[in-house]
């Protein structure tokens, strides 16, 4: 029996929501069979913070690493999906909102506040600095969220991003977790090694937790 694979990656198209003022996805066709060419050839213009993506520390701190320097081990291994219920619009997730035991070094939060990636809404939930410090104390090294950012859209201080830097977290944003049951999985969400880049889109998937040997953590 084939294992269930959960794809956490929103489909990339010009309809995919991006932060106001950021560069939406554009695909330019240079050659195509419809035009009588012998092959299909296209290019794209887009923000790197597109759909499911990994922020690099250089995105939120002047001294942070760029994405091609981040260890891939952050983005591959045991992960836990946690659903957060009952938050108000724009509310940050606090430790008290987490009703289950932390069991993995990678935690993915489904806040249920950005369920249509093609319909931008500014009142999505985000993560609190208190939550991130609490998770770091429990040896968590990656956090993911189903919204465009771990901070509110209008945040200029980026308090939670600063904790990511201080505690050396990896982060995934824009995950599509709507149909994923809570529980333990194997995460694969590898960023591209884009030189000097502040982020990279990822193809984020979850497999059964048994698919990753514990000794590789």
PDB file of C-alpha atoms in Angstrom:
ATOM      1  CA  UNK A   1       0.000   0.000   0.000  1.00  0.00           C
ATOM      2  CA  UNK A   2       1.439   3.358  -1.025  1.00  0.00           C
ATOM      3  CA  UNK A   3       1.975   5.866   1.776  1.00  0.00           C
ATOM      4  CA  UNK A   4      -0.219   8.951   1.986  1.00  0.00           C
ATOM      5  CA  UNK A   5       1.686  12.021   0.793  1.00  0.00           C
ATOM      6  CA  UNK A   6       0.386  15.405   1.919  1.00  0.00           C
ATOM      7  CA  UNK A   7       1.410  18.250  -0.371  1.00  0.00           C
ATOM      8  CA  UNK A   8       1.631  21.506   1.625  1.00  0.00           C
ATOM      9  CA  UNK A   9       2.503  23.624  -1.402  1.00  0.00           C
ATOM     10  CA  UNK A  10      -0.069  26.011  -2.894  1.00  0.00           C
ATOM     11  CA  UNK A  11      -0.233  25.928  -6.678  1.00  0.00           C
ATOM     12  CA  UNK A  12       1.987  28.636  -8.149  1.00  0.00           C
ATOM     13  CA  UNK A  13       0.137  30.945 -10.512  1.00  0.00           C
ATOM     14  CA  UNK A  14      -0.477  34.684 -10.994  1.00  0.00           C
ATOM     15  CA  UNK A  15      -3.488  34.240  -8.687  1.00  0.00           C
ATOM     16  CA  UNK A  16      -1.352  33.244  -5.701  1.00  0.00           C
ATOM     17  CA  UNK A  17      -1.468  35.946  -3.035  1.00  0.00           C
ATOM     18  CA  UNK A  18       1.708  37.819  -2.096  1.00  0.00           C
ATOM     19  CA  UNK A  19       2.371  40.578   0.419  1.00  0.00           C
ATOM     20  CA  UNK A  20       0.951  43.931  -0.728  1.00  0.00           C
ATOM     21  CA  UNK A  21       3.635  45.639  -2.818  1.00  0.00           C
ATOM     22  CA  UNK A  22       5.612  42.442  -3.429  1.00  0.00           C
ATOM     23  CA  UNK A  23       6.176  40.957  -6.880  1.00  0.00           C
ATOM     24  CA  UNK A  24       3.401  38.536  -7.941  1.00  0.00           C
ATOM     25  CA  UNK A  25       4.249  35.463  -9.975  1.00  0.00           C
ATOM     26  CA  UNK A  26       4.569  36.039 -13.723  1.00  0.00           C
ATOM     27  CA  UNK A  27       5.446  33.447 -16.355  1.00  0.00           C
ATOM     28  CA  UNK A  28       6.650  34.629 -19.760  1.00  0.00           C
ATOM     29  CA  UNK A  29       6.472  32.179 -22.666  1.00  0.00           C
ATOM     30  CA  UNK A  30       9.368  32.541 -25.113  1.00  0.00           C
ATOM     31  CA  UNK A  31       8.602  29.487 -27.267  1.00  0.00           C
ATOM     32  CA  UNK A  32       5.647  27.118 -27.454  1.00  0.00           C
ATOM     33  CA  UNK A  33       4.124  24.408 -29.601  1.00  0.00           C
ATOM     34  CA  UNK A  34       1.048  26.605 -30.070  1.00  0.00           C
ATOM     35  CA  UNK A  35       3.279  29.244 -31.668  1.00  0.00           C
ATOM     36  CA  UNK A  36       4.771  26.672 -34.018  1.00  0.00           C
ATOM     37  CA  UNK A  37       8.043  26.237 -32.115  1.00  0.00           C
ATOM     38  CA  UNK A  38       9.791  22.904 -31.610  1.00  0.00           C
ATOM     39  CA  UNK A  39       9.640  23.090 -27.788  1.00  0.00           C
ATOM     40  CA  UNK A  40       8.170  24.879 -24.773  1.00  0.00           C
ATOM     41  CA  UNK A  41      10.406  27.512 -23.141  1.00  0.00           C
ATOM     42  CA  UNK A  42       9.476  30.035 -20.495  1.00  0.00           C
ATOM     43  CA  UNK A  43      10.860  32.221 -17.726  1.00  0.00           C
ATOM     44  CA  UNK A  44       9.423  33.675 -14.550  1.00  0.00           C
ATOM     45  CA  UNK A  45       9.462  36.828 -12.466  1.00  0.00           C
ATOM     46  CA  UNK A  46       8.412  36.507  -8.844  1.00  0.00           C
ATOM     47  CA  UNK A  47       9.055  37.262  -5.212  1.00  0.00           C
ATOM     48  CA  UNK A  48      11.081  34.551  -3.500  1.00  0.00           C
ATOM     49  CA  UNK A  49       8.518  34.666  -0.679  1.00  0.00           C
ATOM     50  CA  UNK A  50       6.002  32.854  -2.830  1.00  0.00           C
ATOM     51  CA  UNK A  51       3.462  30.424  -1.415  1.00  0.00           C
ATOM     52  CA  UNK A  52       5.263  27.780   0.618  1.00  0.00           C
ATOM     53  CA  UNK A  53       8.713  29.213   1.187  1.00  0.00           C
ATOM     54  CA  UNK A  54      11.700  29.233   3.517  1.00  0.00           C
ATOM     55  CA  UNK A  55      12.917  32.571   4.855  1.00  0.00           C
ATOM     56  CA  UNK A  56      16.653  32.990   5.210  1.00  0.00           C
ATOM     57  CA  UNK A  57      17.982  34.818   8.297  1.00  0.00           C
ATOM     58  CA  UNK A  58      19.289  37.507   5.926  1.00  0.00           C
ATOM     59  CA  UNK A  59      15.648  38.433   5.288  1.00  0.00           C
ATOM     60  CA  UNK A  60      15.167  39.717   8.831  1.00  0.00           C
ATOM     61  CA  UNK A  61      18.641  40.410  10.205  1.00  0.00           C
ATOM     62  CA  UNK A  62      21.599  42.236   8.647  1.00  0.00           C
ATOM     63  CA  UNK A  63      23.989  39.579   9.952  1.00  0.00           C
ATOM     64  CA  UNK A  64      21.915  36.588   8.912  1.00  0.00           C
ATOM     65  CA  UNK A  65      22.884  33.778   6.552  1.00  0.00           C
ATOM     66  CA  UNK A  66      21.545  33.727   3.022  1.00  0.00           C
ATOM     67  CA  UNK A  67      19.410  30.784   1.974  1.00  0.00           C
ATOM     68  CA  UNK A  68      22.089  28.765   0.143  1.00  0.00           C
ATOM     69  CA  UNK A  69      24.116  28.593   3.373  1.00  0.00           C
ATOM     70  CA  UNK A  70      21.375  27.060   5.502  1.00  0.00           C
ATOM     71  CA  UNK A  71      21.875  23.376   6.439  1.00  0.00           C
ATOM     72  CA  UNK A  72      19.398  21.153   4.617  1.00  0.00           C
ATOM     73  CA  UNK A  73      18.957  19.118   7.803  1.00  0.00           C
ATOM     74  CA  UNK A  74      16.627  21.831   9.086  1.00  0.00           C
ATOM     75  CA  UNK A  75      14.124  21.098   6.348  1.00  0.00           C
ATOM     76  CA  UNK A  76      14.178  17.299   6.335  1.00  0.00           C
ATOM     77  CA  UNK A  77      13.076  15.041   9.169  1.00  0.00           C
ATOM     78  CA  UNK A  78      10.499  14.402  11.853  1.00  0.00           C
ATOM     79  CA  UNK A  79       7.774  17.016  12.134  1.00  0.00           C
ATOM     80  CA  UNK A  80       4.570  17.574  14.061  1.00  0.00           C
ATOM     81  CA  UNK A  81       1.412  19.259  12.771  1.00  0.00           C
ATOM     82  CA  UNK A  82      -0.500  21.175  15.446  1.00  0.00           C
ATOM     83  CA  UNK A  83      -3.896  22.757  14.823  1.00  0.00           C
ATOM     84  CA  UNK A  84      -4.700  25.930  16.763  1.00  0.00           C
ATOM     85  CA  UNK A  85      -8.378  26.616  17.429  1.00  0.00           C
ATOM     86  CA  UNK A  86     -10.356  29.624  18.556  1.00  0.00           C
ATOM     87  CA  UNK A  87      -7.989  32.487  17.800  1.00  0.00           C
ATOM     88  CA  UNK A  88      -9.300  35.963  17.108  1.00  0.00           C
ATOM     89  CA  UNK A  89      -8.327  37.716  13.852  1.00  0.00           C
ATOM     90  CA  UNK A  90      -4.707  38.942  13.944  1.00  0.00           C
ATOM     91  CA  UNK A  91      -4.077  37.187  17.279  1.00  0.00           C
ATOM     92  CA  UNK A  92      -0.638  35.682  17.884  1.00  0.00           C
ATOM     93  CA  UNK A  93      -0.273  32.059  18.977  1.00  0.00           C
ATOM     94  CA  UNK A  94       0.904  31.798  22.595  1.00  0.00           C
ATOM     95  CA  UNK A  95       2.151  28.739  24.493  1.00  0.00           C
ATOM     96  CA  UNK A  96      -1.239  28.467  26.211  1.00  0.00           C
ATOM     97  CA  UNK A  97      -2.914  27.868  22.844  1.00  0.00           C
ATOM     98  CA  UNK A  98      -0.891  24.685  22.275  1.00  0.00           C
ATOM     99  CA  UNK A  99      -2.952  21.824  23.728  1.00  0.00           C
ATOM    100  CA  UNK A 100      -0.648  18.926  22.845  1.00  0.00           C
ATOM    101  CA  UNK A 101       2.827  17.843  23.883  1.00  0.00           C
ATOM    102  CA  UNK A 102       5.702  18.970  21.692  1.00  0.00           C
ATOM    103  CA  UNK A 103       7.147  15.770  20.236  1.00  0.00           C
ATOM    104  CA  UNK A 104       9.372  16.790  17.318  1.00  0.00           C
ATOM    105  CA  UNK A 105      12.151  19.239  16.430  1.00  0.00           C
ATOM    106  CA  UNK A 106       9.971  20.664  13.623  1.00  0.00           C
ATOM    107  CA  UNK A 107       6.562  22.105  14.428  1.00  0.00           C
ATOM    108  CA  UNK A 108       4.019  23.140  11.780  1.00  0.00           C
ATOM    109  CA  UNK A 109       1.115  25.299  12.976  1.00  0.00           C
ATOM    110  CA  UNK A 110      -2.268  25.274  11.278  1.00  0.00           C
ATOM    111  CA  UNK A 111      -3.965  28.458  12.487  1.00  0.00           C
ATOM    112  CA  UNK A 112      -6.873  28.071  10.009  1.00  0.00           C
ATOM    113  CA  UNK A 113      -6.630  31.797   9.282  1.00  0.00           C
ATOM    114  CA  UNK A 114      -5.361  31.777   5.673  1.00  0.00           C
ATOM    115  CA  UNK A 115      -7.208  28.897   4.078  1.00  0.00           C
ATOM    116  CA  UNK A 116      -7.351  30.194   0.503  1.00  0.00           C
ATOM    117  CA  UNK A 117      -3.851  31.050  -0.777  1.00  0.00           C
ATOM    118  CA  UNK A 118      -5.394  32.872  -3.759  1.00  0.00           C
ATOM    119  CA  UNK A 119      -7.438  35.216  -1.578  1.00  0.00           C
ATOM    120  CA  UNK A 120      -5.266  37.608   0.426  1.00  0.00           C
ATOM    121  CA  UNK A 121      -6.510  38.549   3.875  1.00  0.00           C
ATOM    122  CA  UNK A 122      -4.669  40.843   6.260  1.00  0.00           C
ATOM    123  CA  UNK A 123      -6.064  39.506   9.535  1.00  0.00           C
ATOM    124  CA  UNK A 124      -4.182  36.201   9.563  1.00  0.00           C
ATOM    125  CA  UNK A 125      -2.764  34.799  12.798  1.00  0.00           C
ATOM    126  CA  UNK A 126       0.946  34.723  13.546  1.00  0.00           C
ATOM    127  CA  UNK A 127       3.385  33.400  16.147  1.00  0.00           C
ATOM    128  CA  UNK A 128       4.348  35.178  19.360  1.00  0.00           C
ATOM    129  CA  UNK A 129       7.928  35.669  20.556  1.00  0.00           C
ATOM    130  CA  UNK A 130       6.915  33.887  23.775  1.00  0.00           C
ATOM    131  CA  UNK A 131       5.858  30.823  21.792  1.00  0.00           C
ATOM    132  CA  UNK A 132       9.096  30.703  19.833  1.00  0.00           C
ATOM    133  CA  UNK A 133      11.273  30.986  22.937  1.00  0.00           C
ATOM    134  CA  UNK A 134       9.179  28.271  24.592  1.00  0.00           C
ATOM    135  CA  UNK A 135       9.676  26.004  21.583  1.00  0.00           C
ATOM    136  CA  UNK A 136      13.401  26.716  21.411  1.00  0.00           C
ATOM    137  CA  UNK A 137      13.728  25.663  25.041  1.00  0.00           C
ATOM    138  CA  UNK A 138      12.224  22.319  23.970  1.00  0.00           C
ATOM    139  CA  UNK A 139      14.859  21.831  21.231  1.00  0.00           C
ATOM    140  CA  UNK A 140      12.588  22.782  18.337  1.00  0.00           C
ATOM    141  CA  UNK A 141      14.705  23.953  15.379  1.00  0.00           C
ATOM    142  CA  UNK A 142      12.112  24.661  12.679  1.00  0.00           C
ATOM    143  CA  UNK A 143       8.681  26.263  12.819  1.00  0.00           C
ATOM    144  CA  UNK A 144       6.177  26.405  10.005  1.00  0.00           C
ATOM    145  CA  UNK A 145       2.888  28.230   9.647  1.00  0.00           C
ATOM    146  CA  UNK A 146      -0.057  28.250   7.239  1.00  0.00           C
ATOM    147  CA  UNK A 147       0.014  32.043   6.875  1.00  0.00           C
ATOM    148  CA  UNK A 148       2.302  34.367   4.887  1.00  0.00           C
ATOM    149  CA  UNK A 149       4.341  35.365   7.936  1.00  0.00           C
ATOM    150  CA  UNK A 150       5.163  34.540  11.548  1.00  0.00           C
ATOM    151  CA  UNK A 151       4.554  38.240  12.285  1.00  0.00           C
ATOM    152  CA  UNK A 152       1.422  40.297  11.528  1.00  0.00           C
ATOM    153  CA  UNK A 153       1.230  41.949   8.110  1.00  0.00           C
ATOM    154  CA  UNK A 154       1.637  45.467   9.555  1.00  0.00           C
ATOM    155  CA  UNK A 155       4.519  44.637  11.915  1.00  0.00           C
ATOM    156  CA  UNK A 156       7.623  46.768  11.437  1.00  0.00           C
ATOM    157  CA  UNK A 157       9.553  45.468  14.449  1.00  0.00           C
ATOM    158  CA  UNK A 158       9.180  41.839  13.307  1.00  0.00           C
ATOM    159  CA  UNK A 159       9.459  40.636  16.886  1.00  0.00           C
ATOM    160  CA  UNK A 160       8.987  36.963  16.082  1.00  0.00           C
ATOM    161  CA  UNK A 161      11.416  37.063  13.185  1.00  0.00           C
ATOM    162  CA  UNK A 162      14.015  38.503  15.555  1.00  0.00           C
ATOM    163  CA  UNK A 163      13.522  35.543  17.901  1.00  0.00           C
ATOM    164  CA  UNK A 164      13.991  33.235  14.909  1.00  0.00           C
ATOM    165  CA  UNK A 165      17.400  34.830  14.441  1.00  0.00           C
ATOM    166  CA  UNK A 166      18.332  34.881  18.130  1.00  0.00           C
ATOM    167  CA  UNK A 167      17.419  31.207  18.663  1.00  0.00           C
ATOM    168  CA  UNK A 168      18.710  30.037  15.249  1.00  0.00           C
ATOM    169  CA  UNK A 169      15.392  28.692  13.982  1.00  0.00           C
ATOM    170  CA  UNK A 170      14.581  27.725  10.436  1.00  0.00           C
ATOM    171  CA  UNK A 171      11.153  28.844   9.266  1.00  0.00           C
ATOM    172  CA  UNK A 172       8.591  27.854   6.644  1.00  0.00           C
ATOM    173  CA  UNK A 173       5.722  30.182   5.780  1.00  0.00           C
ATOM    174  CA  UNK A 174       2.733  29.872   3.485  1.00  0.00           C
ATOM    175  CA  UNK A 175       2.137  26.149   4.077  1.00  0.00           C
ATOM    176  CA  UNK A 176      -1.209  24.671   3.059  1.00  0.00           C
ATOM    177  CA  UNK A 177      -2.263  22.535   6.034  1.00  0.00           C
ATOM    178  CA  UNK A 178      -6.043  22.605   5.669  1.00  0.00           C
ATOM    179  CA  UNK A 179      -6.515  18.889   4.957  1.00  0.00           C
ATOM    180  CA  UNK A 180      -3.664  17.530   7.074  1.00  0.00           C
ATOM    181  CA  UNK A 181      -4.609  15.688  10.289  1.00  0.00           C
ATOM    182  CA  UNK A 182      -2.715  16.606  13.423  1.00  0.00           C
ATOM    183  CA  UNK A 183       0.114  14.263  14.238  1.00  0.00           C
ATOM    184  CA  UNK A 184       3.644  13.123  13.478  1.00  0.00           C
ATOM    185  CA  UNK A 185       5.174  13.033  10.005  1.00  0.00           C
ATOM    186  CA  UNK A 186       8.353  13.188   7.957  1.00  0.00           C
ATOM    187  CA  UNK A 187       8.813  16.654   6.458  1.00  0.00           C
ATOM    188  CA  UNK A 188      10.587  17.320   3.162  1.00  0.00           C
ATOM    189  CA  UNK A 189      10.730  21.028   2.281  1.00  0.00           C
ATOM    190  CA  UNK A 190      14.081  21.809   0.698  1.00  0.00           C
ATOM    191  CA  UNK A 191      14.919  25.378  -0.387  1.00  0.00           C
ATOM    192  CA  UNK A 192      16.816  26.048  -3.584  1.00  0.00           C
ATOM    193  CA  UNK A 193      20.451  27.185  -3.189  1.00  0.00           C
ATOM    194  CA  UNK A 194      19.863  30.659  -4.630  1.00  0.00           C
ATOM    195  CA  UNK A 195      23.063  32.623  -4.101  1.00  0.00           C
ATOM    196  CA  UNK A 196      22.761  35.567  -1.676  1.00  0.00           C
ATOM    197  CA  UNK A 197      18.972  35.159  -1.533  1.00  0.00           C
ATOM    198  CA  UNK A 198      16.698  36.127   1.344  1.00  0.00           C
ATOM    199  CA  UNK A 199      14.300  33.211   0.747  1.00  0.00           C
ATOM    200  CA  UNK A 200      13.386  30.345  -1.546  1.00  0.00           C
ATOM    201  CA  UNK A 201      10.129  28.692  -2.573  1.00  0.00           C
ATOM    202  CA  UNK A 202       9.918  25.047  -1.455  1.00  0.00           C
ATOM    203  CA  UNK A 203       7.909  21.986  -2.441  1.00  0.00           C
ATOM    204  CA  UNK A 204       6.792  21.001   1.038  1.00  0.00           C
ATOM    205  CA  UNK A 205       5.427  17.499   1.576  1.00  0.00           C
ATOM    206  CA  UNK A 206       4.676  15.244   4.533  1.00  0.00           C
ATOM    207  CA  UNK A 207       5.210  11.482   4.601  1.00  0.00           C
ATOM    208  CA  UNK A 208       4.554   9.018   7.427  1.00  0.00           C
ATOM    209  CA  UNK A 209       6.906   9.537  10.359  1.00  0.00           C
ATOM    210  CA  UNK A 210       8.400   6.072   9.881  1.00  0.00           C
ATOM    211  CA  UNK A 211      10.017   7.196   6.626  1.00  0.00           C
ATOM    212  CA  UNK A 212      12.834   9.040   8.366  1.00  0.00           C
ATOM    213  CA  UNK A 213      15.341   7.162  10.571  1.00  0.00           C
ATOM    214  CA  UNK A 214      15.711   8.683  14.014  1.00  0.00           C
ATOM    215  CA  UNK A 215      19.490   8.379  13.860  1.00  0.00           C
ATOM    216  CA  UNK A 216      19.580  10.933  11.026  1.00  0.00           C
ATOM    217  CA  UNK A 217      18.058  13.705  13.157  1.00  0.00           C
TER     218      UNK A 217
END
